[in-house]
Coordinates of C-alpha atoms in Angstrom, one line a residue:
X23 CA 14.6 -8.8 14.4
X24 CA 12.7 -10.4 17.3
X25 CA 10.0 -13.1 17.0
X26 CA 6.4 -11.8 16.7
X27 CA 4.4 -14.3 19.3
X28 CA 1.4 -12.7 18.2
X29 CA 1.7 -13.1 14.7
X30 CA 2.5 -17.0 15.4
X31 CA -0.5 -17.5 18.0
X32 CA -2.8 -16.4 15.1
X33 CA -1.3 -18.3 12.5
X34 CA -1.2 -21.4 14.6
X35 CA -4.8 -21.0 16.3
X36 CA -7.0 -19.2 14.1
X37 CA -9.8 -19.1 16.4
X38 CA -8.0 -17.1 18.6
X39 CA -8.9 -14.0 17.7
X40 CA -12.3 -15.3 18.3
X41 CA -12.0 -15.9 21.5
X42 CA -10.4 -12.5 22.3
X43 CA -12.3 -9.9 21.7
X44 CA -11.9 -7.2 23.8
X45 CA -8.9 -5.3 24.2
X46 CA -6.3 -5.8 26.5
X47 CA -5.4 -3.8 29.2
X48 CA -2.6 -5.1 30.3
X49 CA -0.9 -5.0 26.3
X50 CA -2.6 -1.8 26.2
X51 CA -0.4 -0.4 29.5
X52 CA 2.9 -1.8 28.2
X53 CA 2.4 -0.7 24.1
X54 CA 3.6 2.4 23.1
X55 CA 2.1 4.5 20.5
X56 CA 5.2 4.6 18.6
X57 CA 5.1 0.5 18.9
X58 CA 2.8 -0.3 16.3
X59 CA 2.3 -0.2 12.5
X60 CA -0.5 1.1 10.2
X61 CA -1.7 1.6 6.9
X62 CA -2.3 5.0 5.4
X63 CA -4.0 6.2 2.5
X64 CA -2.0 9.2 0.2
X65 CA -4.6 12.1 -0.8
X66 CA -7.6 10.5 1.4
X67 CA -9.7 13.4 0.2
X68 CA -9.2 12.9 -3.5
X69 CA -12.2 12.1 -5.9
X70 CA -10.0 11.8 -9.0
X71 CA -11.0 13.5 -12.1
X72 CA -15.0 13.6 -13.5
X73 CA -15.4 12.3 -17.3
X74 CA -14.2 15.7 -19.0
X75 CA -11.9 16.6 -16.8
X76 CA -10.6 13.7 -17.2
X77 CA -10.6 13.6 -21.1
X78 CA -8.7 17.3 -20.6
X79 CA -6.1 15.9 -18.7
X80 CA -5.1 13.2 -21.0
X81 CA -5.3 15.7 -23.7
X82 CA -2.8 18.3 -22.0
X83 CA -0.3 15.9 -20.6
X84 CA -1.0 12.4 -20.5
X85 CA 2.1 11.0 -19.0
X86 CA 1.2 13.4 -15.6
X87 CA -2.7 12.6 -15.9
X88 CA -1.1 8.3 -15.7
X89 CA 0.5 9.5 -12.3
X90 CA -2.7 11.1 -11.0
X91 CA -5.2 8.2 -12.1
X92 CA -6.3 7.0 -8.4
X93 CA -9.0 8.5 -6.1
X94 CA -10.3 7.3 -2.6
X95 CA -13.7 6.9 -1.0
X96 CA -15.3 8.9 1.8
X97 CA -12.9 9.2 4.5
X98 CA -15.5 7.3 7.0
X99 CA -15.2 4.4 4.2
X100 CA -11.7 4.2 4.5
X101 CA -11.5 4.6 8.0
X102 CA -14.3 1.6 8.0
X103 CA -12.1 -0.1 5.7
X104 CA -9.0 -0.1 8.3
X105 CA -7.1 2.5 6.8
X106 CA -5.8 4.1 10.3
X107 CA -3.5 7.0 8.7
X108 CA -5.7 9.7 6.8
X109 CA -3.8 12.8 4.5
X110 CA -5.6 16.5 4.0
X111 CA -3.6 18.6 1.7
X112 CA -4.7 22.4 2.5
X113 CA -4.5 25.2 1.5
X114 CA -5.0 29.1 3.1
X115 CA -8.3 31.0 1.8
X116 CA -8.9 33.4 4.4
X117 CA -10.9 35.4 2.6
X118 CA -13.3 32.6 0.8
X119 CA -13.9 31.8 -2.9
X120 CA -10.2 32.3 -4.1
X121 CA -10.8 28.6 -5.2
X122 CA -14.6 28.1 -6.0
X123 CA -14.0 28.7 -10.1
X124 CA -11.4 26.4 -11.4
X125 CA -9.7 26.7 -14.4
X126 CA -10.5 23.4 -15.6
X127 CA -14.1 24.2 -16.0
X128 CA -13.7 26.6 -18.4
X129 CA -10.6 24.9 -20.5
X130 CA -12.9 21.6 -21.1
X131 CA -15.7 24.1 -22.5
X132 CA -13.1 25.5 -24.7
X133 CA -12.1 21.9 -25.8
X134 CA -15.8 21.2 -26.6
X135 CA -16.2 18.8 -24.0
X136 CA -19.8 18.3 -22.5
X137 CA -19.8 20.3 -18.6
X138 CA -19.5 17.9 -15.9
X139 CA -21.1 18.0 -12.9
X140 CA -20.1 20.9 -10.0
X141 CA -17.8 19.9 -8.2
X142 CA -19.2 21.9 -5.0
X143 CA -22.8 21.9 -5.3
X144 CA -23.1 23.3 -1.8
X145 CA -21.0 26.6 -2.5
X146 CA -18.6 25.5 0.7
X147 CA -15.6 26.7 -1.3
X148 CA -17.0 30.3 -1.2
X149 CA -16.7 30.2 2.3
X150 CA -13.5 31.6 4.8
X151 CA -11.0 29.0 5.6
X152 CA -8.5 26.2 4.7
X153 CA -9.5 24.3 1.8
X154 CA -8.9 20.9 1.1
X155 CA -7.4 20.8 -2.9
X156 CA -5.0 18.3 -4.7
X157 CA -4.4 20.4 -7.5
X158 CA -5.3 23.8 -7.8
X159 CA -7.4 24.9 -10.8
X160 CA -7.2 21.1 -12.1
X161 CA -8.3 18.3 -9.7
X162 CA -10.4 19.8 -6.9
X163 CA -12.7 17.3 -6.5
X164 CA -12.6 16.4 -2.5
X165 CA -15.2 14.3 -0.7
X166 CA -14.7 17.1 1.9
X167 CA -13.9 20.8 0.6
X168 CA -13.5 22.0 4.3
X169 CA -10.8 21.3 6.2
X170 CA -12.8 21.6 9.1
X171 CA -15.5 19.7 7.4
X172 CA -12.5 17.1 7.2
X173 CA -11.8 17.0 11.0
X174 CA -15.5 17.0 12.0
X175 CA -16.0 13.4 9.5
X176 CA -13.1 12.1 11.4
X177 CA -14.0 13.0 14.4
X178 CA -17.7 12.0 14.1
X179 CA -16.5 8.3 13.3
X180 CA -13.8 8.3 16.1
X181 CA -16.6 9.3 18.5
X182 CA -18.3 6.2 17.3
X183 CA -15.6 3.8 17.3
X184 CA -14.2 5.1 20.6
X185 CA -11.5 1.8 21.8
X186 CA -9.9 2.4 18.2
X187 CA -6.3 2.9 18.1
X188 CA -4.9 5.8 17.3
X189 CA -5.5 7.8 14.1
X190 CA -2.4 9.4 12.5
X191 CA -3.5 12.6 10.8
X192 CA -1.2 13.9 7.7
X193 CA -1.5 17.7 6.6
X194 CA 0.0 18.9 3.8
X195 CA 0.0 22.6 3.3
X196 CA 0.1 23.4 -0.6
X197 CA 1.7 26.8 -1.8
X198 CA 2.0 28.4 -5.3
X199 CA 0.3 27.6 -8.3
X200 CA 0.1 25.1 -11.0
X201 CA 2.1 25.7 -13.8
X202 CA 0.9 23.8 -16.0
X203 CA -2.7 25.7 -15.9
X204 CA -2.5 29.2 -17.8
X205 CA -3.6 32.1 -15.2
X206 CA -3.6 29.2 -12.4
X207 CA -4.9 30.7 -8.9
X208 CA -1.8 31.3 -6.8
X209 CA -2.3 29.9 -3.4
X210 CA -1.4 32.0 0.0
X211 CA 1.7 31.4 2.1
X212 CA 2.2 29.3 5.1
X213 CA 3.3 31.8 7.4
X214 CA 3.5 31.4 11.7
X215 CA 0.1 33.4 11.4
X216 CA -1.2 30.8 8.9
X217 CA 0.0 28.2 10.9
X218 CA -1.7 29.7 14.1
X219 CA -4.8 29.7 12.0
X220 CA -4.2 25.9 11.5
X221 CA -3.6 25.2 15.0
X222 CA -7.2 27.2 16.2
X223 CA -9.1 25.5 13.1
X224 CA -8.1 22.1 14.7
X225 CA -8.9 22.8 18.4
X226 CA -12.3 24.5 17.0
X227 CA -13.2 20.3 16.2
X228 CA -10.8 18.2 18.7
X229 CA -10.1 19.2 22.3
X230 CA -6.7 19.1 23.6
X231 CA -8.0 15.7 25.3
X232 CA -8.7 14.1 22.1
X233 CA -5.3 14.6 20.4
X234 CA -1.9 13.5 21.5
X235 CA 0.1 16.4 21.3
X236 CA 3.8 17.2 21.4
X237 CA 3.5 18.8 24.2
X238 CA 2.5 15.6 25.9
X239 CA 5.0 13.8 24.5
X240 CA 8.1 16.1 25.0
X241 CA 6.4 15.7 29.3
X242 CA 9.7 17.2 30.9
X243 CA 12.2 16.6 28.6
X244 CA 13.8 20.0 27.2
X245 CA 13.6 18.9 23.8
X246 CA 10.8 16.6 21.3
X247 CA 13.7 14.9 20.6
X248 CA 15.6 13.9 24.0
X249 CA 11.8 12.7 24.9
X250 CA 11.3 10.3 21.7
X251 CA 14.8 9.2 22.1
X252 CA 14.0 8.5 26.0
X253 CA 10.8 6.3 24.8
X254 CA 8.2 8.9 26.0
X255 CA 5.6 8.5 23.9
X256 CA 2.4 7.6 25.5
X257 CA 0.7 4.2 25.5
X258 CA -2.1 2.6 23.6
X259 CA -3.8 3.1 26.9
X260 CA -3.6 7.0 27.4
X261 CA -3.9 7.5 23.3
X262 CA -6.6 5.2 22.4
X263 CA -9.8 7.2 20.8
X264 CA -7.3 10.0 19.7
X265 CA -5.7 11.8 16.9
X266 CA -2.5 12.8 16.2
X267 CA -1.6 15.2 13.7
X268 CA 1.5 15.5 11.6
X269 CA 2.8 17.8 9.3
X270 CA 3.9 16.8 6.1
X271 CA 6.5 19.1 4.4
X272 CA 10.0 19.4 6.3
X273 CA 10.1 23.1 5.4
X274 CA 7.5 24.3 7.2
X275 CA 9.0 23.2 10.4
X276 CA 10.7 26.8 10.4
X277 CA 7.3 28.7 10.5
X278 CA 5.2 26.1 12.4
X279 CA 8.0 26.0 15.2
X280 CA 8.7 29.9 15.2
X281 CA 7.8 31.1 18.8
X282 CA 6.9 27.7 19.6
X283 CA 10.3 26.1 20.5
X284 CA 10.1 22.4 20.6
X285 CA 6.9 22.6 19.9
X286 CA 5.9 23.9 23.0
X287 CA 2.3 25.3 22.6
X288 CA 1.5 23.3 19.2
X289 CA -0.7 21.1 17.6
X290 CA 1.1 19.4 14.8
X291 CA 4.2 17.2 15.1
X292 CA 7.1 18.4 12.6
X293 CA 8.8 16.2 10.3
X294 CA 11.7 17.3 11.5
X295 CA 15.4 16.1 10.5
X296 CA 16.2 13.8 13.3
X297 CA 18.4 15.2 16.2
X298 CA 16.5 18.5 15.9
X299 CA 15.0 20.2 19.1
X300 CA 11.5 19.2 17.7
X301 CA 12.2 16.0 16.2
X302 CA 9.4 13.3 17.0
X303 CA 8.0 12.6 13.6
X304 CA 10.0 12.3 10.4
X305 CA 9.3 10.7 6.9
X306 CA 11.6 8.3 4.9
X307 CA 9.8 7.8 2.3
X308 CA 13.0 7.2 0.0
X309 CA 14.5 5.2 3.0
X310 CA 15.8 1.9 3.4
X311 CA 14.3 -0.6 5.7
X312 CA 18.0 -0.5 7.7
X313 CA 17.7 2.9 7.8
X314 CA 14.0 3.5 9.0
X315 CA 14.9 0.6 11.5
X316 CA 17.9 2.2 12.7
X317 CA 15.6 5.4 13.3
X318 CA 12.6 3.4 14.9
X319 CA 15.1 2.0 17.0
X320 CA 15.8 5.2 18.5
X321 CA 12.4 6.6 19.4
X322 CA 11.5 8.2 16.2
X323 CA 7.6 8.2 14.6
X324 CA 8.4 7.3 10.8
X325 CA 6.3 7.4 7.7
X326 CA 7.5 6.1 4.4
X327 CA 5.3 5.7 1.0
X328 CA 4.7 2.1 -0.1
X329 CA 3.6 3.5 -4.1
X330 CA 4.1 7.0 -5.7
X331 CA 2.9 8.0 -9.3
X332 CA 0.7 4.7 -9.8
X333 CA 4.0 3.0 -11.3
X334 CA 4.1 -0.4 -8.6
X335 CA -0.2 -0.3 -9.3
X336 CA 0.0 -0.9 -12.9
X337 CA 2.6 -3.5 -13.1
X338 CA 1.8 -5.3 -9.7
X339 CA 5.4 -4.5 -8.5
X340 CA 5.5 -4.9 -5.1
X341 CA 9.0 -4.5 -4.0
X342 CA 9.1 -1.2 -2.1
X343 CA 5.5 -2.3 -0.6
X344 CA 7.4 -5.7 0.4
X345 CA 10.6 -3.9 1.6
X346 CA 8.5 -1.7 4.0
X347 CA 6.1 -4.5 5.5
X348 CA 9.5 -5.7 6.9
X349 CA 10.9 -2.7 8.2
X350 CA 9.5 -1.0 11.3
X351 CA 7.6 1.9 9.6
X352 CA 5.3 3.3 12.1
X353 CA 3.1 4.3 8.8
X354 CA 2.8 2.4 5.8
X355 CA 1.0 5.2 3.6
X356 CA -0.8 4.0 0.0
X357 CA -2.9 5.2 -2.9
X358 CA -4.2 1.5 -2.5
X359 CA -5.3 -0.1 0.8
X360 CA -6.9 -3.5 1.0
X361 CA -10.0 -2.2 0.5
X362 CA -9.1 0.1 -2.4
X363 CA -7.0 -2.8 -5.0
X364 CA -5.6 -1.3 -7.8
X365 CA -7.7 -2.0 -11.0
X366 CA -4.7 -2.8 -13.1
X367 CA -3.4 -5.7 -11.0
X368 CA -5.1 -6.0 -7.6
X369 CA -2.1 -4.4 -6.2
X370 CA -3.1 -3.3 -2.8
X371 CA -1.1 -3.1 1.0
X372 CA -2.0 -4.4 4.1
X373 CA -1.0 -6.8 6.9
X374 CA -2.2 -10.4 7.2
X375 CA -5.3 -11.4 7.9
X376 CA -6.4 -7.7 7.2
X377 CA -5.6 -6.4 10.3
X378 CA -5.6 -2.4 10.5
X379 CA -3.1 -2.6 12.3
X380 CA 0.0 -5.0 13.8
X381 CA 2.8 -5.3 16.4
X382 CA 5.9 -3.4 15.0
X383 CA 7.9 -5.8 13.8
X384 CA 11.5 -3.7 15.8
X385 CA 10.5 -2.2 18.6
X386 CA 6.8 -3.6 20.1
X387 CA 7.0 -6.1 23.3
X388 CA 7.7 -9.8 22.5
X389 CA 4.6 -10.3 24.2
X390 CA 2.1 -8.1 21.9
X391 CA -0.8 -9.5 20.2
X392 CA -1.7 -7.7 16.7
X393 CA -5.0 -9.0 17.2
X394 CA -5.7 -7.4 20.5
X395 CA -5.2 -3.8 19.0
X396 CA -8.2 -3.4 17.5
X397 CA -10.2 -6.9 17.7
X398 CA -13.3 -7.5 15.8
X399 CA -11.9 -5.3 13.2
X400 CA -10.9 -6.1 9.7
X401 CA -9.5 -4.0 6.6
X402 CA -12.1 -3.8 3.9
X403 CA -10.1 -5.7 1.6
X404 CA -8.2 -9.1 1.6
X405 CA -4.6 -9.4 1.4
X406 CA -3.3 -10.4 -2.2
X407 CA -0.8 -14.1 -1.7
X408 CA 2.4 -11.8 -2.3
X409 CA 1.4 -9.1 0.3
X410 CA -0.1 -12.2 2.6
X411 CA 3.5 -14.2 2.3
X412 CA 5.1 -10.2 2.9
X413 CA 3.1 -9.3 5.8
X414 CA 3.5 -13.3 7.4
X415 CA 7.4 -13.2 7.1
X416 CA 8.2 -9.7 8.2
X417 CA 6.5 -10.7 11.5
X418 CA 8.9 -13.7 12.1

């Protein structure tokens, strides 16, 4: 692991990320996108339960409810906070309203519990489109119930904050129904149709000049792959201001790359099993730090999960969180970033000196500067000591 020189210049002269505070274009021509590491939130929508619902939960299963006890703020708050990796969970409703009644509603009336208040006061989820849901029927609380009304938030506060590096954009298409909920709503099928759908609902918020897409990226290499592996991802200079999108489950990549070979055409980046024709993107989130390194070293984009379940949150048990602040994870995702702590134990993850964002620790230039990604900006939060001694030591 090579020595971070920007992670010493700040430790050892504290003022001067004072003194630099514009970005740099010279670190910005020589950075890759693929060359830095974020923070991401898991579920950025999510609200979490109201009082009854929540009341009903415990009641029904209260070892699941314990793994479902988190919620985030707006997703402008967290993006303000310095979360830089945001997740939408979807799901297909083409004609409107298949999810505007949840079951929940009615099975807290029937346990005598007093009605909380609507969930979707302005009637969006009676409208055409994706929907953005956790939990079908149990916990479909979202500070945006549109997917596009998701994108156009995002959009709004990239528009505002336009030197800001880029934002990695997580979708998670949901399928089926929940078991657990008697006569649950069944949600549609991703098909290539759907996904098609997916792709136009996108480009009806971000141009093709706001995103980096894979067809960029792949340039005129026959494969995603043989371009990530050839280092072809774009720099901080031709990305900053933009999005990427990614797309969650590993079995979609069947339908979302039918006709669309490589991606060629396509919005999302797969998370494809490495070596495939449209491997760019892939998650590890059961990984080890040798082997997300051994994949960063070789071109790949890699998220991995710091948390899952609320388990490390209520115990302050930080060594996943610790394991991946010194690996190379392009995308550190959380239920609790700096500016969100856990409420158990102040368990939260972020780099040092609450930077959104910082050098990757494997593959950036000796010569990058974490605080010259984004400068001026701060996480919302302040790094507990163990994440602060974490973060300070995986940069060395």
């Amino acid at each position: 692991m090579h020595s971070r020189i920007a992670l010493a210049v700040l430790l050892v002269f504290p003022c001067a990320a004072g003194m630099l505070a514009q970005t740099s274009p010279t670190q910005d021509a020589a950075v890759h996108l693929n060359q830095i590491q974020v923070i991401g939130s898991h579920n950025s929508y999510n609200l979490g339960f109201a009082p009854s619902e929540e009341k009903f939960a415990r009641m029904h299963n209260a070892k699941s409810y314990e793994s479902l006890e988190y919620h985030h703020a707006t997703l402008t708050t967290q993006l303000n906070g310095g979360v830089r990796q945001l997740e939408i969970d979807i799901v297909q409703d083409e004609q409107g309203g298949r999810f505007a009644h949840p079951r929940v509603v009615e099975l807290t009336k029937e346990a005598g519990l007093p009605p909380d208040p609507d969930f979707d006061p302005n009637h969006e989820m009676e409208k055409p489109g994706f929907k953005v849901i956790h939990i079908a029927d149990l916990n479909e609380r979202s500070s945006c119930h549109l997917f596009t009304g998701c994108l156009q938030e995002i959009r709004t506060w990239s528009k505002e904050h336009p030197s800001h590096i880029p934002l990695f954009l997580l979708i998670e298409t949901k399928h089926g129904n929940t078991p657990s909920i008697p006569n649950s709503v069944t949600a549609e099928a991703f098909t290539p149709a759907t996904f098609d759908a997916v792709d136009r609902a996108i480009r009806s918020v971000f141009t093709d000049k706001e995103m980096v897409l894979p067809d960029q990226v792949r340039g005129s290499y026959s494969t995603m792959d043989a371009a990530v592996r050839a280092g072809h991802w774009p720099t901080l200079a031709a990305s900053r201001g933009k999005v990427i999108f990614l797309l969650d489950q590993r079995n979609d990549g069947v339908a979302y790359t039918a006709g669309h070979p490589a991606l060629e055409g396509r919005v999302l980046f797969t998370n494809a099993v490495p070596g495939r024709p449209d491997a760019a993107f892939t998650e590890e989130n059961g990984g080890t730090p040798d082997e997300i390194d051994a994949l960063v070293r070789q071109g790949y984009l890699i998220r991995a999960r710091a948390d899952e379940g609320t388990v490390a949150a209520r115990t302050n048990d930080t060594t996943r969180r610790d394991e991946l602040l010194h690996s190379g994870a392009q995308i550190i995702s959380t239920d609790y970033p700096l500016s969100e702590p856990s409420s158990w134990a102040a368990y939260s993850v972020g780099f040092v000196n609450g930077l959104p964002a910082r050098c990757n620790i494997i593959n950036a230039p000796l010569a990058c500067m974490d605080n010259l990604l984004e400068p001026g900006t701060r996480s919302g939060g302040t790094p507990s000591p163990q994440n602060d001694t974490a973060a300070q030591s995986a940069g060395k």
